[in-house]
CSV table of C-alpha atoms and ligand atoms in Angstrom, one decimal:
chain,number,residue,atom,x,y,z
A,59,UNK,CA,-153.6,-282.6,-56.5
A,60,UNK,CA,-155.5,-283.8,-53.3
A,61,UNK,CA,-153.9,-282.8,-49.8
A,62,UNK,CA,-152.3,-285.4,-48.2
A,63,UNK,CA,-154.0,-286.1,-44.7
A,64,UNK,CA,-151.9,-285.1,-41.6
A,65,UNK,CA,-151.4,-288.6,-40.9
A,66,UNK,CA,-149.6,-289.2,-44.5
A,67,UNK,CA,-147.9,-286.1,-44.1
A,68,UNK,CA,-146.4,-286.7,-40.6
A,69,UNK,CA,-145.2,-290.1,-41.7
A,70,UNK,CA,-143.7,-289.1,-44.7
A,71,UNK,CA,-141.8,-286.0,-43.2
A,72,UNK,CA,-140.2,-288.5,-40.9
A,73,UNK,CA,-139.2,-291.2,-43.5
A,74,UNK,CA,-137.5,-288.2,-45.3
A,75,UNK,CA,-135.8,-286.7,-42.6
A,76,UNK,CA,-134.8,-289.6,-40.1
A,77,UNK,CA,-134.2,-292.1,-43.2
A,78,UNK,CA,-136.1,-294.8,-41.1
A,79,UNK,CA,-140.4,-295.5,-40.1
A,80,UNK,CA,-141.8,-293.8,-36.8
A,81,UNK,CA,-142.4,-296.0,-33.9
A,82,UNK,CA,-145.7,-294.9,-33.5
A,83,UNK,CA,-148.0,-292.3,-34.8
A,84,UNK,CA,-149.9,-290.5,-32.6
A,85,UNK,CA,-152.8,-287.8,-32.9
A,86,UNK,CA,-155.0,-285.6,-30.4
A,87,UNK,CA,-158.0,-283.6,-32.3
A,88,UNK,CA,-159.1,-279.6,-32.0
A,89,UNK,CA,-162.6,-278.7,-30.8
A,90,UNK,CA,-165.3,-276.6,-30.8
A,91,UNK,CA,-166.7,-275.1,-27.5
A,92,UNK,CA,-170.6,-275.3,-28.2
A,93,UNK,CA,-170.9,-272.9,-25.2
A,94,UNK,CA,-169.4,-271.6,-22.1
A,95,UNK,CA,-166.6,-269.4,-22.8
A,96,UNK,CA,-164.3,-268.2,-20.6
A,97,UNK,CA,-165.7,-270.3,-17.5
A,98,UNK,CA,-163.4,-272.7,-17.4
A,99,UNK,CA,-160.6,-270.3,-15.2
A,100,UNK,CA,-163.3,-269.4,-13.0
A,101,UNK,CA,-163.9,-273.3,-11.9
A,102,UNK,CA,-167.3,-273.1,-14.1
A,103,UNK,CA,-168.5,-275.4,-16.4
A,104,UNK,CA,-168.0,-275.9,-20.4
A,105,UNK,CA,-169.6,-277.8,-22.9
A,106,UNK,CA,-167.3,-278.3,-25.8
A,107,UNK,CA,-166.8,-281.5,-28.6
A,108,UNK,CA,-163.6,-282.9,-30.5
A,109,UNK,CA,-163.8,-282.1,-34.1
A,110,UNK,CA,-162.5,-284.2,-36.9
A,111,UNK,CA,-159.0,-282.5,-37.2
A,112,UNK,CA,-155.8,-283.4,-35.4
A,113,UNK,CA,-152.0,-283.1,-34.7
A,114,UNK,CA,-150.5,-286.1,-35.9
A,115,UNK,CA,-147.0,-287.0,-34.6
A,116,UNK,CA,-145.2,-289.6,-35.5
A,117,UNK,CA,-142.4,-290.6,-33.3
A,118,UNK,CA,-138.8,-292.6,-33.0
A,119,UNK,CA,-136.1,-293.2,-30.5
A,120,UNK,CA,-133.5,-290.5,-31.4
A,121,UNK,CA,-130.2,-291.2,-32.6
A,122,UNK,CA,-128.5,-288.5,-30.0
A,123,UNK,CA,-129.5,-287.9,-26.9
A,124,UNK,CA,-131.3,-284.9,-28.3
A,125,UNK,CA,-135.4,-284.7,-29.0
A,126,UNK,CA,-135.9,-283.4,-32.3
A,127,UNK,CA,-138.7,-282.0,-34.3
A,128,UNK,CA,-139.6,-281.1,-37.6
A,129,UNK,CA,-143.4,-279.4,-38.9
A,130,UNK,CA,-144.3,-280.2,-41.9
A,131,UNK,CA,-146.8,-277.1,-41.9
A,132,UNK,CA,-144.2,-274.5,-40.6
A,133,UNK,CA,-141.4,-276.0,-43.0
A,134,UNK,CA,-138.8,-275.6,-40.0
A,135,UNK,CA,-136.8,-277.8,-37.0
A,136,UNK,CA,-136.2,-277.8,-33.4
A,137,UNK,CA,-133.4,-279.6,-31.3
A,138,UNK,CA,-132.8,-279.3,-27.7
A,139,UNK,CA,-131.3,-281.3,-25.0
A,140,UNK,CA,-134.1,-283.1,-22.6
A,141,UNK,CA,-132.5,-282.3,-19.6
A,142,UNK,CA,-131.9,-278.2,-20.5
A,143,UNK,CA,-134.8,-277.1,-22.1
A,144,UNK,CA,-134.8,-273.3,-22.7
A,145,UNK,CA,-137.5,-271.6,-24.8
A,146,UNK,CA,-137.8,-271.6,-28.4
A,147,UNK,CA,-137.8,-268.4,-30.6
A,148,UNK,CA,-140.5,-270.3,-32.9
A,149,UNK,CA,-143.7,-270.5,-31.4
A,150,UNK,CA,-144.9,-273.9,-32.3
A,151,UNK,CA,-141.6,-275.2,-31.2
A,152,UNK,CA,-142.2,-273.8,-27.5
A,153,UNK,CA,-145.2,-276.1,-27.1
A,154,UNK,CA,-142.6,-279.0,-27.5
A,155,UNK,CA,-140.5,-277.8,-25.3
A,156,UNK,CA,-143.2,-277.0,-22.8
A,157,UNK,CA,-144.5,-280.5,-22.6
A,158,UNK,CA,-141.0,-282.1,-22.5
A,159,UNK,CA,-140.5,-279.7,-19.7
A,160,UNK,CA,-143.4,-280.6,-17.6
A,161,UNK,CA,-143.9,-284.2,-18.3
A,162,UNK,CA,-140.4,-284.0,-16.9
A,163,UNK,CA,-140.9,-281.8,-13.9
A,164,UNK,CA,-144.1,-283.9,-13.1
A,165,UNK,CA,-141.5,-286.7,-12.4
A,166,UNK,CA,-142.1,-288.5,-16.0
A,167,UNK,CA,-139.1,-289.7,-17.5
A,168,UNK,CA,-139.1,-289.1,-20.8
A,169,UNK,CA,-136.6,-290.0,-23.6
A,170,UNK,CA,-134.6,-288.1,-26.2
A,171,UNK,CA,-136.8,-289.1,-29.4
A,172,UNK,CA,-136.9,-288.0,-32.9
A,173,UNK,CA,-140.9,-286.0,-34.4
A,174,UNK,CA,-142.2,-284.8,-37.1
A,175,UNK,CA,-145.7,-283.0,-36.9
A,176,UNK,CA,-148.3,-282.3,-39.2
A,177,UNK,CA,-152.0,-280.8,-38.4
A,178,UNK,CA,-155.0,-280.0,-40.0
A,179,UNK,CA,-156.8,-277.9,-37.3
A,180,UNK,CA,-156.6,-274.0,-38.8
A,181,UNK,CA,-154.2,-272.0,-36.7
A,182,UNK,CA,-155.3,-269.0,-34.6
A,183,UNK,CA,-159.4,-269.9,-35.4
A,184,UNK,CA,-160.4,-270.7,-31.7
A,185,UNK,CA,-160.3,-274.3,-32.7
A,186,UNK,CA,-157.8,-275.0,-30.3
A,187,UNK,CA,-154.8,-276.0,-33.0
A,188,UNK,CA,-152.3,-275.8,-29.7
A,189,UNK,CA,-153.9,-278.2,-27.4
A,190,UNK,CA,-154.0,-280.5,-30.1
A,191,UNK,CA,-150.3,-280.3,-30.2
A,192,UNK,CA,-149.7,-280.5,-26.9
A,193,UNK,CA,-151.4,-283.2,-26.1
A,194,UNK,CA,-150.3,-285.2,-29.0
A,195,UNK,CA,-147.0,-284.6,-28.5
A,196,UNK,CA,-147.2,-285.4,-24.8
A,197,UNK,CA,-149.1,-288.6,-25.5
A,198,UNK,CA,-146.3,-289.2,-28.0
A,199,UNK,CA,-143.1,-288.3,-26.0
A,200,UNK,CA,-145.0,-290.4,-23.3
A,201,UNK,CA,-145.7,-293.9,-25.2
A,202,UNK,CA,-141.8,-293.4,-26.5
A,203,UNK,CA,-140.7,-293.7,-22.9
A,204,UNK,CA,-143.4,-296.5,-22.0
A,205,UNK,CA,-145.3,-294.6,-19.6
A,206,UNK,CA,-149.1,-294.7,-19.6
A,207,UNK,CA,-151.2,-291.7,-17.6
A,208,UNK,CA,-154.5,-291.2,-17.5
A,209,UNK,CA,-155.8,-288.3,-19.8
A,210,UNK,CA,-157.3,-285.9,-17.1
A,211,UNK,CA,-153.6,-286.1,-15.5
A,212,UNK,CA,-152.6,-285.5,-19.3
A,213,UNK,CA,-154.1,-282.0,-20.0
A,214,UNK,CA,-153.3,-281.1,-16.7
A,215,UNK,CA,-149.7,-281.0,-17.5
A,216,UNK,CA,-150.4,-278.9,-20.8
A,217,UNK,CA,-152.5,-276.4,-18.9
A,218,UNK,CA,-149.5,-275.8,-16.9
A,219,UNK,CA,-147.1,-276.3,-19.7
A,220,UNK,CA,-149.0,-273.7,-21.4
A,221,UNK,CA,-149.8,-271.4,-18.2
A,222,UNK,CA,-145.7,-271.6,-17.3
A,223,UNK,CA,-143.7,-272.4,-20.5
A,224,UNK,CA,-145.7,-270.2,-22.9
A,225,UNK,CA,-147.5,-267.8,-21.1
A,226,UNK,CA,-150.9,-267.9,-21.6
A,227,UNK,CA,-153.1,-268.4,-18.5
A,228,UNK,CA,-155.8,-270.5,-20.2
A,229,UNK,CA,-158.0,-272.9,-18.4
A,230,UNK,CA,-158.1,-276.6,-18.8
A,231,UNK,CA,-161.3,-277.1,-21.5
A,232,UNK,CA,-158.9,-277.4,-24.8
A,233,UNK,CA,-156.6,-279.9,-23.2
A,234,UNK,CA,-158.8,-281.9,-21.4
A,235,UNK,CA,-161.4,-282.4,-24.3
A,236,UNK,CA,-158.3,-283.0,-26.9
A,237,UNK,CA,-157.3,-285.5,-24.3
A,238,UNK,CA,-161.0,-287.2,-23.5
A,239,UNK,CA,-163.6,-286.5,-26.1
A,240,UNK,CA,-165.9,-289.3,-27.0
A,241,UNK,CA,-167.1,-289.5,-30.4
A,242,UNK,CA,-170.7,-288.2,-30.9
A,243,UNK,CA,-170.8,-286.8,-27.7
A,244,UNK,CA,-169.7,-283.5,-26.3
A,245,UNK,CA,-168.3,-283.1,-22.7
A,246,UNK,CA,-169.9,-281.2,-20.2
A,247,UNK,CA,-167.4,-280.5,-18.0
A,248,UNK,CA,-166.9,-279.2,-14.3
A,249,UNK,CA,-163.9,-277.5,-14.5
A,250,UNK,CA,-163.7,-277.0,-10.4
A,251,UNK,CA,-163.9,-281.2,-10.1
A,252,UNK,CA,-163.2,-282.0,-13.6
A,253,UNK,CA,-165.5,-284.5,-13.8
A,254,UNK,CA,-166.7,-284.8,-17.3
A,255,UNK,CA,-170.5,-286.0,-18.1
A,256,UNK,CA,-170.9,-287.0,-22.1
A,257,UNK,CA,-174.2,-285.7,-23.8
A,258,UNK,CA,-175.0,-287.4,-27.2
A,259,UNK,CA,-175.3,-285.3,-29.8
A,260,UNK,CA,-178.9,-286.4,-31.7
A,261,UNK,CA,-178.2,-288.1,-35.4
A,262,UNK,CA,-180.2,-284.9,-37.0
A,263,UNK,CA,-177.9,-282.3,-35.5
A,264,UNK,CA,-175.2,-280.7,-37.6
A,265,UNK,CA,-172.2,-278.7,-36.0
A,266,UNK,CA,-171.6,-276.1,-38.4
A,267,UNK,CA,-168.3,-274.0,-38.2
A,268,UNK,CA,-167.7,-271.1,-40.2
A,269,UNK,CA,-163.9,-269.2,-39.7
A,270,UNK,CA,-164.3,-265.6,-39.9
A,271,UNK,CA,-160.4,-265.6,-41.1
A,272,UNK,CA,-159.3,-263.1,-38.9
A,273,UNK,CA,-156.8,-264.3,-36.3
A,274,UNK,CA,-156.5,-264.2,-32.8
A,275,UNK,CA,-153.3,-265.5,-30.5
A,276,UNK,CA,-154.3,-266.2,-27.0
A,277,UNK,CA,-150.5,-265.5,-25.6
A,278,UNK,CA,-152.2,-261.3,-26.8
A,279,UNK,CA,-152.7,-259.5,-23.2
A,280,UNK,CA,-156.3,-259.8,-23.7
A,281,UNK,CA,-157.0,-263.0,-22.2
A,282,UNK,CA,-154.8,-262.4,-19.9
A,283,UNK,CA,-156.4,-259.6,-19.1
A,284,UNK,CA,-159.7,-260.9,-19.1
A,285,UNK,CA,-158.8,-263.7,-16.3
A,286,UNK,CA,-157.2,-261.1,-14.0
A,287,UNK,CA,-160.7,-258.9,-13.9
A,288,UNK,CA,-162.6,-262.0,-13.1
A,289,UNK,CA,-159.9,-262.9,-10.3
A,290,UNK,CA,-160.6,-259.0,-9.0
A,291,UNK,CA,-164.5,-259.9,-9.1
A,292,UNK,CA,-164.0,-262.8,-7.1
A,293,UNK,CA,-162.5,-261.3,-4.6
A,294,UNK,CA,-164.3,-258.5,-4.1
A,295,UNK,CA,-167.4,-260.9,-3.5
A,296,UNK,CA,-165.2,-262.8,-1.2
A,297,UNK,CA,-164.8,-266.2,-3.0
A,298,UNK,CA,-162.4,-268.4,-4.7
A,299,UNK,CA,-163.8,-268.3,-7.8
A,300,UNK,CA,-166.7,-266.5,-10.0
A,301,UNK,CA,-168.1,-270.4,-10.5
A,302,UNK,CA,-169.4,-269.7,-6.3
A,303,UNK,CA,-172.0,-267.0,-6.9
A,304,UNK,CA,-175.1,-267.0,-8.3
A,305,UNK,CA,-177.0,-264.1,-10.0
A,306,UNK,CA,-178.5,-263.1,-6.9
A,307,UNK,CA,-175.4,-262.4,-5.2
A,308,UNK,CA,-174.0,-261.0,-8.3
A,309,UNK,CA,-176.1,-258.2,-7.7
A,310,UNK,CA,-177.0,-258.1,-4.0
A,311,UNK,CA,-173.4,-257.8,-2.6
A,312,UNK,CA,-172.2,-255.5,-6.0
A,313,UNK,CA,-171.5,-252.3,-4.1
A,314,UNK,CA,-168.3,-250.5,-4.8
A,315,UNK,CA,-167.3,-253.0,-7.6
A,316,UNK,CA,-166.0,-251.1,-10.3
A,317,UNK,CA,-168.9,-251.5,-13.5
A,318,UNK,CA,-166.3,-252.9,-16.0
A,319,UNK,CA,-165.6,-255.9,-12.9
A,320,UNK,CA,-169.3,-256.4,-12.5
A,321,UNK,CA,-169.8,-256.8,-16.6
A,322,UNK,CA,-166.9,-259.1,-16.5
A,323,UNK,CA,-168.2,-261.2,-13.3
A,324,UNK,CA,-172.0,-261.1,-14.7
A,325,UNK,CA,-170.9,-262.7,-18.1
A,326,UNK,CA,-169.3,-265.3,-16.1
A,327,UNK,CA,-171.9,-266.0,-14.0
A,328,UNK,CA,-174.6,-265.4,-16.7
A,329,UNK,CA,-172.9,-268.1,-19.0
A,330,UNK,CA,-172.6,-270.9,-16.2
A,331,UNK,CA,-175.9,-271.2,-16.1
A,332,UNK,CA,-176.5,-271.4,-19.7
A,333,UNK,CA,-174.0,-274.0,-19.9
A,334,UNK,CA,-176.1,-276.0,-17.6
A,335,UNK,CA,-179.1,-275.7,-19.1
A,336,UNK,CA,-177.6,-276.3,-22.9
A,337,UNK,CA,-176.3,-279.2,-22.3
A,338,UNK,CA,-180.1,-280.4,-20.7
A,339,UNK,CA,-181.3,-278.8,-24.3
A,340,UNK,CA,-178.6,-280.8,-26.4
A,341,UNK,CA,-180.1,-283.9,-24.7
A,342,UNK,CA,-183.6,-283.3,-24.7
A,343,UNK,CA,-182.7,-282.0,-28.3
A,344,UNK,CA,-184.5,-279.1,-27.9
A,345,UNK,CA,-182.6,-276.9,-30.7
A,346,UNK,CA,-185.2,-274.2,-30.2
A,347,UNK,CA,-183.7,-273.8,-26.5
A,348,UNK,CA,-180.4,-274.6,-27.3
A,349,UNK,CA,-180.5,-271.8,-30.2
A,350,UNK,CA,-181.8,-269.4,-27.7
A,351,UNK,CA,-179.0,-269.9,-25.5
A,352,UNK,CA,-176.3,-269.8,-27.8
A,353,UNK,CA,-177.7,-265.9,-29.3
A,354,UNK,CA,-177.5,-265.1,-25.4
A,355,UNK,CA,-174.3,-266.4,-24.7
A,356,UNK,CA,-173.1,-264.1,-28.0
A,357,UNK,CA,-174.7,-260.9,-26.6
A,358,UNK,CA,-173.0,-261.9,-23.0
A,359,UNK,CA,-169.7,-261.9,-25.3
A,360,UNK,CA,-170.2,-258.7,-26.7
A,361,UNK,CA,-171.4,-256.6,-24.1
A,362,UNK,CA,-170.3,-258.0,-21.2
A,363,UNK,CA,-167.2,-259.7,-21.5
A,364,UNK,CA,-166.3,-257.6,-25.2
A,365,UNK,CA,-163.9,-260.3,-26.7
A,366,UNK,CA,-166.1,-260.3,-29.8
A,367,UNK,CA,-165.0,-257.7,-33.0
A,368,UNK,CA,-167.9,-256.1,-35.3
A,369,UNK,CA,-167.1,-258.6,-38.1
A,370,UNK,CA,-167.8,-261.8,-35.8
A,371,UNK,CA,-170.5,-260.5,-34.5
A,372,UNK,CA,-171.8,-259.7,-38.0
A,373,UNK,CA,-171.2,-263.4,-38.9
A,374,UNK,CA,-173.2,-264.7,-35.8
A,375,UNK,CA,-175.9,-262.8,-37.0
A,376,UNK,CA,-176.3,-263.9,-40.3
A,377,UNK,CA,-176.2,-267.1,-38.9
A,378,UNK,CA,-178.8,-266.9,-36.6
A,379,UNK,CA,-181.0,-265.1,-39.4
A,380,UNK,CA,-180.7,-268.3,-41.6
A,381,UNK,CA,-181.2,-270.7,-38.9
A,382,UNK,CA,-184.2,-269.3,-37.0
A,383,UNK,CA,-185.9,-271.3,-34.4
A,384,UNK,CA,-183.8,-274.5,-36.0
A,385,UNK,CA,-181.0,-273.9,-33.5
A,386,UNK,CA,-178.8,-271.1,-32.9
A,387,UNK,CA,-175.1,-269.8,-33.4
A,388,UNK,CA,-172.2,-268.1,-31.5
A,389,UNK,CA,-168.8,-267.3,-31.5
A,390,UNK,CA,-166.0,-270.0,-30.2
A,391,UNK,CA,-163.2,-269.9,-28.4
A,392,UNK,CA,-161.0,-267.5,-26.7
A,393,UNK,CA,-162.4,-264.2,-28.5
A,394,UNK,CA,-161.1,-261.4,-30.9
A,395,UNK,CA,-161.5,-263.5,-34.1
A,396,UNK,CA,-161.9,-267.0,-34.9
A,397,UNK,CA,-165.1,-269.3,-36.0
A,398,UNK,CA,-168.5,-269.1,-35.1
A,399,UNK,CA,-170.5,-272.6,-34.6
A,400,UNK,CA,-173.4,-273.1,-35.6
A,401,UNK,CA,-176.1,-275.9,-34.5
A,402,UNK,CA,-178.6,-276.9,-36.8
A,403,UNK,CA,-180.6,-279.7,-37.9
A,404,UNK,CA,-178.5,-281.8,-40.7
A,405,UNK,CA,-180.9,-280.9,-43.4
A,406,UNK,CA,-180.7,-277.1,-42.8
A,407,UNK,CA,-177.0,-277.5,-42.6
A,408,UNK,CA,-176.4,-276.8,-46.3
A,409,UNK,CA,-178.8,-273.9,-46.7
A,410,UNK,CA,-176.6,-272.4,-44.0
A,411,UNK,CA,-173.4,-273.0,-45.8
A,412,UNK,CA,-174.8,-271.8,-49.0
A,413,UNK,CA,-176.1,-268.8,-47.8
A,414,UNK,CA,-172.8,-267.7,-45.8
A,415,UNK,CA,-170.8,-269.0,-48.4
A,416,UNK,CA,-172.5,-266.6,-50.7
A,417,UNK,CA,-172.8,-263.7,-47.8
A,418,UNK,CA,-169.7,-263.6,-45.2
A,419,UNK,CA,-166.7,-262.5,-46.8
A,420,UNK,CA,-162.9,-262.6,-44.5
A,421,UNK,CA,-161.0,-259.7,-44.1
A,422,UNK,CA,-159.4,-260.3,-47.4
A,423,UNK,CA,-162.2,-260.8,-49.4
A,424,UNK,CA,-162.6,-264.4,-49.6
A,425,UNK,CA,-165.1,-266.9,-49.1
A,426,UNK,CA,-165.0,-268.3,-45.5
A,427,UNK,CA,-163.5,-271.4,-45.1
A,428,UNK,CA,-167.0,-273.2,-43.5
A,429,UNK,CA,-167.0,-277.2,-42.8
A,430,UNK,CA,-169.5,-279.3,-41.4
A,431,UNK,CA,-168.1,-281.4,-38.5
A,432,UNK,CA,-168.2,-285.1,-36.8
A,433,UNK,CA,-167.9,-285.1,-32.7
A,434,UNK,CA,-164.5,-286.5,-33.0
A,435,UNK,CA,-162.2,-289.1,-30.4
A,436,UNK,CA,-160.1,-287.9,-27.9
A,437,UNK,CA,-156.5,-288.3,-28.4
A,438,UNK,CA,-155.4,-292.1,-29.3
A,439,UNK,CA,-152.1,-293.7,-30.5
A,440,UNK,CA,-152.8,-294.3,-34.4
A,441,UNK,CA,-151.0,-297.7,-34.9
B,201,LIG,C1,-159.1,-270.5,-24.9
B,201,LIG,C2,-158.5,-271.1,-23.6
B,201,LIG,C3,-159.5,-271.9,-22.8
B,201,LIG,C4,-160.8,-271.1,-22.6
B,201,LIG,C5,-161.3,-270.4,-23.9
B,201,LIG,C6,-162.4,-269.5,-23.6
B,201,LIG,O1,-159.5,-271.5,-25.8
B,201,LIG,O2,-157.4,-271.9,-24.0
B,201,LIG,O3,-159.0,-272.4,-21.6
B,201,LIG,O4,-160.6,-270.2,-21.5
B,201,LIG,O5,-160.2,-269.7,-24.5
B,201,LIG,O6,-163.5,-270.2,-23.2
């Protein structure tokens, strides 16, 4: 039997559960992060793309003065009262909450409303399954109530629903692409100014993501972890953020920083200027530089900033065997498990898939889950 898009499935759940249609229908997609990884706290640059999976939610005025929710992939509800929102004991509930919370703190006033959720974005693959539900259900709790922001302002308020409600101190690159991607483009974005500058992927370019099936959870003390040593790095070098030294300075003014600091702040440094000059590859379509930088920016990841795991590395290898000079591939995302992209031209792309398909196994002993994906929209009301 085929599975039912999440769109289908979201619309469906509701029918069946609040006996009537949703308002509206709203979704906000995942993404891949083609490169810089971990810049984004440190006011540094990123260069990420939607991808073709979402959060759908569709969405009604409730019939209390409750908001209500119900997943169609956890199989489970949620009620609480808008004006007393404490956390939730089930995790993708929190990120409800969270956003109801700060929309409302942020002066919005939002309306008790009836959801029901469905996403196809794999969960825990650094593919950014939570921003897409923040952001669609923030952009859905929002058009309920008639109140239209602009999308920067948007994934502001997840960031901080996310850094307050749920307690992980990520940056703003998930939420703001989820709320701004263009299709066929990726972002560069400076994450100091957030201005965002779209770069056209070529035609013959295939984004090719592979998920290692091990699972990562950013709320895990690691990324935490990881932000606080950059933080100490900044301040010993006596700025406000890594993103305000260059390589020279890195090393110049390094005395009596602690060597695990320094790795942390070189990666860091290392990888802002590799953003920088991938996104001049992507354009120039230069896939030999592009690849080049992507195999650094996965050694950078290992050995300086050591959120990759023997496995993903493994992958990223494989990958970069089979692709050559055509491109190059790298672990995405937060760290410690997850997908590797890969960037190739479209007709290497299923030589690549073949051979991992045949090659990688997951944890478990299966074939990787690998698909081929379109630069997706930003996050858009569906109907
Ligand atoms: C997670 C965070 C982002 C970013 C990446 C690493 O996806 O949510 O803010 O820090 O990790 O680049």
């Amino acid at each position: 039997m085929p599975v039912k898009d999440a769109k289908s499935r979201a619309f469906a759940a509701y029918v069946e559960e609040y006996g009537e249609k949703p308002e509206y229908l709203v979704r906000a997609p995942g993404r891949v992060n083609i490169i810089g990884e971990h810049t984004d706290y440190n006011d540094g640059f990123v260069l990420p793309c939607a991808i073709d999976r979402d959060t759908v939610v569709a969405i009604g005025p409730s019939q209390d003065n409750n908001i209500k929710s119900l997943s169609c992939d956890f199989d489970a509800k949620d009620e609480f009262n808008p004006n007393q929102i404490n956390p939730s004991s089930q995790e993708w509930a929190q990120y409800i909450r969270a956003m109801a919370k700060h929309l409302s703190l942020e002066g919005h006033q939002i309306k008790a409303a009836q959801l029901s959720l469905a996403g196809d974005v794999p969960l825990g693959s650094g593919l950014s399954s939570s921003a897409s539900l923040e952001i669609s259900v923030g952009l859905a709790l929002l058009k309920q109530a008639d109140i239209e922001i602009d999308p920067t302002q948007l994934a502001q308020i997840a960031q901080k629903a996310e850094n307050q409600f749920v307690g992980c101190s990520c940056g703003i690159m998930d939420q703001l692409i989820s709320a701004k991607a263009q299709k066929d483009h990726a972002l560069l974005i400076d994450c100091r100014s957030l201005d965002t500058s779209a770069i056209s992927i070529p035609t013959d370019v295939a984004i090719v993501i592979v998920n290692s099936g091990i699972t990562h959870s950013n709320t895990g003390g690691e990324y935490n972890e990881r932000r606080a040593q950059c933080e100490q790095a900044a301040q010993h070098y006596g700025v406000r953020a890594l993103r305000d030294i260059n390589m020279e300075i890195l090393d110049s003014q390094r005395t009596n920083l602690e060597d695990m600091a320094y790795r942390r702040a070189r990666h860091v440094v290392s990888e802002n200027e590799r953003t920088l000059s991938a996104a001049k590859a992507l354009k120039d379509n230069d896939l030999q530089k592009l690849g080049a930088l992507m195999r650094a920016s996965h050694a950078s990841m290992r050995n300086d900033f050591e959120i990759t795991l023997p496995a993903i590395d493994s992958l990223s290898d494989m990958m970069n065997d089979i692709i050559g000079n055509n491109g190059g591939a790298r672990m995405t995302g937060g760290g410690f498990g997850g997908c590797v992209v890969g960037i190739t031209t479209t007709n290497k792309a299923d030589n690549l898939i073949e051979h991992i398909t045949a090659k990688y196994r997951t944890p478990l002993d299966k074939t990787p889950a690998i698909f081929k994906c379109k630069a997706w929209y930003g996050a858009n009301i569906i109907n």
